[in-house]
Tab-separated table of C-alpha atoms in Angstrom:
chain	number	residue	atom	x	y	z
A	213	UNK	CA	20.336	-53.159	-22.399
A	214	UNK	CA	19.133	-54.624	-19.284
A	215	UNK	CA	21.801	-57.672	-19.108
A	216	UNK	CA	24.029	-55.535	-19.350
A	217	UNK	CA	23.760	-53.195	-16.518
A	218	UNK	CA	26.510	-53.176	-13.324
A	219	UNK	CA	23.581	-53.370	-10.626
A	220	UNK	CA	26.758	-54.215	-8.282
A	221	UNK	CA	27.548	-50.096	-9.035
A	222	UNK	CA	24.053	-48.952	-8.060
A	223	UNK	CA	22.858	-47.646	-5.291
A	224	UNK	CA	21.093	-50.325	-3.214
A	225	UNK	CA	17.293	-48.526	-3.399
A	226	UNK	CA	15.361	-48.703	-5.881
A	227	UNK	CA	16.020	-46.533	-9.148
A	228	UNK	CA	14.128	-45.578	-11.725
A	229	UNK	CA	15.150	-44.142	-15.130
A	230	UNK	CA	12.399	-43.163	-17.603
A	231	UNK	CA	12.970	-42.723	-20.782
A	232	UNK	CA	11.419	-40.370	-23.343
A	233	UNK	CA	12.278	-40.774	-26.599
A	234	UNK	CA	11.572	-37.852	-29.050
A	235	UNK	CA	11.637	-39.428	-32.689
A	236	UNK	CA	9.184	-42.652	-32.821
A	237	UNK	CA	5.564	-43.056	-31.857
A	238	UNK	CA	3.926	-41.833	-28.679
A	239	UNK	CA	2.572	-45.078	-27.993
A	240	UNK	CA	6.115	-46.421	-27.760
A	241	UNK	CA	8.202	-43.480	-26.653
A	242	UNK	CA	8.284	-43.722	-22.972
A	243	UNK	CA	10.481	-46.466	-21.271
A	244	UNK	CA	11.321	-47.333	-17.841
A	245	UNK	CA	14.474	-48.942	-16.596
A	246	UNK	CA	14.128	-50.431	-13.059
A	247	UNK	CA	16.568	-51.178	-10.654
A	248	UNK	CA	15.978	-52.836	-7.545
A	249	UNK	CA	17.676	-55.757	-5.149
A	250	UNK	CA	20.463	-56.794	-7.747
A	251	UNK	CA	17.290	-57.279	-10.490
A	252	UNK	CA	16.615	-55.406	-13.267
A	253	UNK	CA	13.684	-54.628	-15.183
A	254	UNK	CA	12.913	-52.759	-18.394
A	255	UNK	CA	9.346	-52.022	-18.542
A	256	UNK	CA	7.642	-50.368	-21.909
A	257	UNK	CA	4.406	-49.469	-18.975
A	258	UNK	CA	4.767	-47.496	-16.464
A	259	UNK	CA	5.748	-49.148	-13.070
A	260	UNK	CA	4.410	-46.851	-10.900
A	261	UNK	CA	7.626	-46.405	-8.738
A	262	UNK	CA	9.064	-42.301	-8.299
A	263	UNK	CA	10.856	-41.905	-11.567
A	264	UNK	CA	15.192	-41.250	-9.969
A	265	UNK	CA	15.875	-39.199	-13.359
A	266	UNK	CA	14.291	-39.102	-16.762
A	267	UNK	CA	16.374	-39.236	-20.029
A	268	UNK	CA	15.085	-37.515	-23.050
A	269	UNK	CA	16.349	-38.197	-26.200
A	270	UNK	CA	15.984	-39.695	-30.216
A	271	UNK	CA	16.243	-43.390	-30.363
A	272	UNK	CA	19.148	-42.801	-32.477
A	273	UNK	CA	20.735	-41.309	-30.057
A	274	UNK	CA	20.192	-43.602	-27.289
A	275	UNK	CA	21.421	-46.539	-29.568
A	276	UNK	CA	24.620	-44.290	-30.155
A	277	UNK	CA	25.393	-43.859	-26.796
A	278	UNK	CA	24.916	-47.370	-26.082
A	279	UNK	CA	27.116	-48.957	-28.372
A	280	UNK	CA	29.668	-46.963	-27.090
A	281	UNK	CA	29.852	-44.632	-30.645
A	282	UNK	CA	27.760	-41.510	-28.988
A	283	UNK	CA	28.714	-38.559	-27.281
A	284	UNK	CA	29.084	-41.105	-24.107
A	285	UNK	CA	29.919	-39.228	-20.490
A	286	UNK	CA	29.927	-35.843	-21.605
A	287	UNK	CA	26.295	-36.621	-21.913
A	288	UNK	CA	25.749	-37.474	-18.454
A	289	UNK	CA	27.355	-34.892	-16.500
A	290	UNK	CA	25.988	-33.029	-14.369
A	291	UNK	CA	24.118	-30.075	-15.238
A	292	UNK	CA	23.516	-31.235	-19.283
């Protein structure tokens, strides 16, 4: 996921997504995608940077929406 993201489309601070996912283990259900500089960083421990916006969801989900097969934008407007 992380090779993949346009940093060049970002906004130039640092942002942090976390990411909460509902369906799989607590010790592995909190993610944090980190983007700062033009770098980016997927941590599976917490950074300890102000989380930008947290995304909770099933892993199922998540892999949906990634591959391009999910509910994709209407997902991410605003207000959902």
């Amino acid at each position: 996921m992380k090779r993949t993201i346009p940093v060049e489309e970002w906004p130039r601070s640092r942002t942090v997504l976390q990411f909460r996912l509902r369906d799989v283990p607590a010790r592995t259900s909190r993610w944090w995608l980190v983007v700062h500089g033009g770098e980016v960083d997927l941590c599976d421990v917490d950074p300890g940077y102000d989380v930008t916006a947290e995304v909770v969801t099933g892993l199922r989900e998540l892999v949906r929406v990634r591959r391009g097969t999910g509910p994709g934008r209407s997902c991410c407007a605003p207000g959902c």
